[in-house]
PDB file of C-alpha atoms in Angstrom:
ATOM      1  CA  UNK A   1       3.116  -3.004 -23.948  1.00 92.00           C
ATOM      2  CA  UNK A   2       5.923  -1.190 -22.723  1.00 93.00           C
ATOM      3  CA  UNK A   3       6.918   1.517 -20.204  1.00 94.00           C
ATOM      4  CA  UNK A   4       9.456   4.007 -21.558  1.00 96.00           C
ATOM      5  CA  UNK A   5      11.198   6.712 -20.276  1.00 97.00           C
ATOM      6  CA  UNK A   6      12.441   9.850 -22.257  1.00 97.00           C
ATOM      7  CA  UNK A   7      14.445  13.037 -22.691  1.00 98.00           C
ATOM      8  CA  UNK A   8      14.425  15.741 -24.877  1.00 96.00           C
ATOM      9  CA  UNK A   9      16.193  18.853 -25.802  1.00 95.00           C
ATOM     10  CA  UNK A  10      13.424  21.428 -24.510  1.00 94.00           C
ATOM     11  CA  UNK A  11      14.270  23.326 -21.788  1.00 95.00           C
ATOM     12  CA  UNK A  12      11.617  21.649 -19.647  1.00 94.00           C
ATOM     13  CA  UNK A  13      13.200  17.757 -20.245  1.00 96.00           C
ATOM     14  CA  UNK A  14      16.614  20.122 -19.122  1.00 96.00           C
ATOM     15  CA  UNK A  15      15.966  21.348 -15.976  1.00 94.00           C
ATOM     16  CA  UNK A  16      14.130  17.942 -14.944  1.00 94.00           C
ATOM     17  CA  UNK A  17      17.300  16.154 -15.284  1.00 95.00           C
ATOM     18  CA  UNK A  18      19.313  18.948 -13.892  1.00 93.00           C
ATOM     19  CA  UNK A  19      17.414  19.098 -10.836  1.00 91.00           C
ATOM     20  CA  UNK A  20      16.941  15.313 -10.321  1.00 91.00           C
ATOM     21  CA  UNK A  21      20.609  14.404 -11.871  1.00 92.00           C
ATOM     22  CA  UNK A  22      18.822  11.505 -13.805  1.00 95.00           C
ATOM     23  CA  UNK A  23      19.434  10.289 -17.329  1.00 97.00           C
ATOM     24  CA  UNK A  24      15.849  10.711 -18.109  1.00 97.00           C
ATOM     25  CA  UNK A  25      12.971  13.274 -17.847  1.00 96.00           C
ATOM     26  CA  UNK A  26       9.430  11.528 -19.073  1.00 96.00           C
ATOM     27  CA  UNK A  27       7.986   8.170 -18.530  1.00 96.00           C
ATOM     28  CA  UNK A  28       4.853   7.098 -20.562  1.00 95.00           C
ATOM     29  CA  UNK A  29       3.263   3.844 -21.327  1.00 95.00           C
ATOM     30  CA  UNK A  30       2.969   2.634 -24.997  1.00 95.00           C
ATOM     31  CA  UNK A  31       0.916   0.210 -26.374  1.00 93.00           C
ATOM     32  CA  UNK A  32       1.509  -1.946 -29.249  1.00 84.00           C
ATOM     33  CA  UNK A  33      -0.809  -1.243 -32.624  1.00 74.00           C
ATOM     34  CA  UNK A  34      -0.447  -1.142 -36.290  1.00 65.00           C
ATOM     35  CA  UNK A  35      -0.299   2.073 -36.892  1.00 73.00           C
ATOM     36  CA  UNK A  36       2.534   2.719 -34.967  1.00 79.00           C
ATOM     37  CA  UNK A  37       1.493   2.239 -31.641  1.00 89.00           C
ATOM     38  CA  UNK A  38      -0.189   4.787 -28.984  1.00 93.00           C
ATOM     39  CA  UNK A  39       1.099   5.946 -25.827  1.00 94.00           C
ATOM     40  CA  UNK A  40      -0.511   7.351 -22.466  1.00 94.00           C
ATOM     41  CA  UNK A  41       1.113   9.813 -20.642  1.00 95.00           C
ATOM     42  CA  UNK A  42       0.847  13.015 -18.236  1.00 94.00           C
ATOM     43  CA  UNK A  43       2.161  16.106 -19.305  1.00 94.00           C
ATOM     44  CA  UNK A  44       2.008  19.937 -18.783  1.00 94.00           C
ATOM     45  CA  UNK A  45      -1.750  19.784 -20.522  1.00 95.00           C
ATOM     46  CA  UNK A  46      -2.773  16.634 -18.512  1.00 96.00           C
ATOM     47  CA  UNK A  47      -3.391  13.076 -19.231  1.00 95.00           C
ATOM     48  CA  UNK A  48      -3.774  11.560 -23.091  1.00 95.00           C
ATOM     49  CA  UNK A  49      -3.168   9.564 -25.077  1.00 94.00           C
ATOM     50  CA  UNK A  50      -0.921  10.185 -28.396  1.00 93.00           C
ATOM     51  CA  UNK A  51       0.380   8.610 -31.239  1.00 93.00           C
ATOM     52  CA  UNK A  52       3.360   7.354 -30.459  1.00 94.00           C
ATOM     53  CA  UNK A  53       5.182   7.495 -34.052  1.00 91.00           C
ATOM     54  CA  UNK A  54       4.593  11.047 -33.985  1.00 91.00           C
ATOM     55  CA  UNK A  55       5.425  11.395 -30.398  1.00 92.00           C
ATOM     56  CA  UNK A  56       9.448   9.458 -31.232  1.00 92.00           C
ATOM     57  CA  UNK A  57       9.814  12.829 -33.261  1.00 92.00           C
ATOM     58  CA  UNK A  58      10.687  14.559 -30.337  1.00 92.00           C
ATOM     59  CA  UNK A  59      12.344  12.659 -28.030  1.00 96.00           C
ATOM     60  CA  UNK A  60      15.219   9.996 -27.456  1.00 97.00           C
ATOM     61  CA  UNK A  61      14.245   6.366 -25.501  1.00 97.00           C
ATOM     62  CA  UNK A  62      16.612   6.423 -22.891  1.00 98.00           C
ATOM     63  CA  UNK A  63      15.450   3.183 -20.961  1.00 97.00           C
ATOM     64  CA  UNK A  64      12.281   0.331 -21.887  1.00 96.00           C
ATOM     65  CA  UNK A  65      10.450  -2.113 -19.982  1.00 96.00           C
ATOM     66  CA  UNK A  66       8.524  -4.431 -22.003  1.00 95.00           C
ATOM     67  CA  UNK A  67       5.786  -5.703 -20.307  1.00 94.00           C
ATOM     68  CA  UNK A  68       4.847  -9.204 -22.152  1.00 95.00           C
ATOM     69  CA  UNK A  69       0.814  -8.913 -22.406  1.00 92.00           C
ATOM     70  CA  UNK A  70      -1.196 -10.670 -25.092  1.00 91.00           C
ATOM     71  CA  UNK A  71      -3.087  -8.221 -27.693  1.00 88.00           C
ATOM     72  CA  UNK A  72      -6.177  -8.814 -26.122  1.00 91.00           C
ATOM     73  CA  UNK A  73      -4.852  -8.169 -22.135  1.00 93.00           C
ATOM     74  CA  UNK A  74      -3.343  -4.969 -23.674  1.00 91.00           C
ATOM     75  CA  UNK A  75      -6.063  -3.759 -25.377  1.00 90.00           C
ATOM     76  CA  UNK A  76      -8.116  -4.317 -21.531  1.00 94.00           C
ATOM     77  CA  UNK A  77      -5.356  -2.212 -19.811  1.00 92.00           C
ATOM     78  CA  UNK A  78      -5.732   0.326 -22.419  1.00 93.00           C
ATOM     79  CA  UNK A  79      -9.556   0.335 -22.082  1.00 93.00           C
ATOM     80  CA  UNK A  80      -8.998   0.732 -18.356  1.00 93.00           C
ATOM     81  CA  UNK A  81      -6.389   3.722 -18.911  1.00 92.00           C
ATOM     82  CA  UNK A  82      -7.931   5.628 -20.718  1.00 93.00           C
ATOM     83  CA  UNK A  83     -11.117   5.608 -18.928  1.00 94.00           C
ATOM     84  CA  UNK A  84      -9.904   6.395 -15.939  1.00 92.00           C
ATOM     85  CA  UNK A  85      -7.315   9.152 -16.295  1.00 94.00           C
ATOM     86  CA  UNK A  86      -7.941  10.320 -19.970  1.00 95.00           C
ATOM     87  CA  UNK A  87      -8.260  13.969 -19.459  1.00 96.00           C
ATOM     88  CA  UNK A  88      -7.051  14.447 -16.077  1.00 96.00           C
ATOM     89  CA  UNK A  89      -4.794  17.468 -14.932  1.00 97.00           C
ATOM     90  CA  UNK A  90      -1.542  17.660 -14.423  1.00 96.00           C
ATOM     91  CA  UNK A  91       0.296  17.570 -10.925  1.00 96.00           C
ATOM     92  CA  UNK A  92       1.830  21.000 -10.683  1.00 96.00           C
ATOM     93  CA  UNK A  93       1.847  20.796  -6.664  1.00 96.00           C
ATOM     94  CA  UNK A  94       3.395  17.374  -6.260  1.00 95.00           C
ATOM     95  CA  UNK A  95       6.386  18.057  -8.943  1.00 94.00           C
ATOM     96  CA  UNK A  96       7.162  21.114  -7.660  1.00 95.00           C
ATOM     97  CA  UNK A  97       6.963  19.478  -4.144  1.00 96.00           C
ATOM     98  CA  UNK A  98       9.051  16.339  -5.544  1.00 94.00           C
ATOM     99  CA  UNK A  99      11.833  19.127  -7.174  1.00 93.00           C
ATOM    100  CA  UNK A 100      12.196  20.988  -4.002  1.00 96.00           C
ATOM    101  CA  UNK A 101      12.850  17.407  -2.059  1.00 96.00           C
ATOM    102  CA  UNK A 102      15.631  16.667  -4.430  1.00 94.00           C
ATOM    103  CA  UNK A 103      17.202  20.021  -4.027  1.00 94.00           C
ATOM    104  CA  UNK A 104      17.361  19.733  -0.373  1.00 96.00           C
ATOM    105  CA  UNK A 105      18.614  16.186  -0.542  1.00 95.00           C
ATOM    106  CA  UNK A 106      20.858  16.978  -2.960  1.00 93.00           C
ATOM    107  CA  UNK A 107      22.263  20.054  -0.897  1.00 94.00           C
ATOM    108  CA  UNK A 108      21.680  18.800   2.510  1.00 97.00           C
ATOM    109  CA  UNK A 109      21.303  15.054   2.438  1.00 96.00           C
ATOM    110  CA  UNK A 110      17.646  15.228   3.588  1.00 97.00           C
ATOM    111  CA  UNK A 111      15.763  12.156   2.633  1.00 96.00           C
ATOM    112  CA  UNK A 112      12.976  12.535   0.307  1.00 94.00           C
ATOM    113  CA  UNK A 113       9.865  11.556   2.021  1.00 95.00           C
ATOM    114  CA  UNK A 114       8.194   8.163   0.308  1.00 92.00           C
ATOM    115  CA  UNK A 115       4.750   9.791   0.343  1.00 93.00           C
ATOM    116  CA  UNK A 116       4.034  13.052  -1.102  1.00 94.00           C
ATOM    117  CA  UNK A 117       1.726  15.721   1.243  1.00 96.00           C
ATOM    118  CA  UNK A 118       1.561  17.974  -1.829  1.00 96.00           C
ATOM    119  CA  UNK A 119      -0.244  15.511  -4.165  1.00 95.00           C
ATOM    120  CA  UNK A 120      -3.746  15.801  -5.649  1.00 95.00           C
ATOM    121  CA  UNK A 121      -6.383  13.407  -5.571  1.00 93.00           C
ATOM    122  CA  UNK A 122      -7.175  13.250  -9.555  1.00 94.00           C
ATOM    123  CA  UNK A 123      -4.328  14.987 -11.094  1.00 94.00           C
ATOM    124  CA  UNK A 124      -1.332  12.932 -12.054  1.00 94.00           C
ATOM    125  CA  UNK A 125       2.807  14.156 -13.354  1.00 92.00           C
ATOM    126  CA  UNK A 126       4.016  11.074 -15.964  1.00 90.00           C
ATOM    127  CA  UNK A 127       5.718   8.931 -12.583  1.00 84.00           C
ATOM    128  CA  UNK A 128       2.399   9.259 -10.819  1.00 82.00           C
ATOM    129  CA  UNK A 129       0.727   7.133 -13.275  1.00 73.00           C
ATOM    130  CA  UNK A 130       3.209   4.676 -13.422  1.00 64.00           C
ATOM    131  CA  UNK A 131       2.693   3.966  -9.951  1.00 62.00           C
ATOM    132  CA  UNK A 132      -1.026   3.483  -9.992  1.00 55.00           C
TER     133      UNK A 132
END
């Protein structure tokens, strides 16, 4: 299993990285499979999962963390992914919140707050459910 993190050239992957300043736009979590592999992540549509051969199609790898589980203790963390945020929303409120924090900090040095008042119970943007 491994935790990636992405870019792309839609305008989307653009502006993330513009307004954060980071190398990187997307984070999702892949899991190891014959076919290719299949990844979880949030996006604009929600929470799913994807095939993750199709999914390298579209963007670049710009940093990995492997995370060294057996077959069988990935499979379990899959099990336990997707049945608990498979089909969830997306954060709108709590990236928007987390973009307007790095503008001012950016701008005005004011420290982004290390809990977020704008999140929603249920809905998740790709770093929330990294953190989980």
């Amino acid at each position: 299993m491994k935790i990636i993190f992405t870019k792309s050239k839609l305008p989307l992957s653009l502006i993330i990285r513009a307004v954060t300043k980071e190398d990187c736009s997307h984070m999702a979590i892949v899991f190891e499979s014959r076919d290719g592999g299949l990844m979880f992540e949030s996006n604009l549509l929600g929470t799913h999962p994807k095939f993750f051969k199709t999914a390298q199609k579209h963007m670049t790898i710009v940093h990995e963390v492997t995370i060294p589980f057996t077959l069988e203790q990935e499979d379990h963390a899959w099990d336990l992914m997707v049945d608990k945020f498979d089909g969830r929303p997306y954060d709108y409120k709590a990236i928007l919140y987390i973009g307007w924090r790095r503008i001012l900090n950016r701008c005005f040095k004011i420290p982004i707050p290390e809990i977020n008042p704008w999140r929603t119970q249920g809905a998740y943007f790709c770093d929330e459910l990294y953190e989980i």
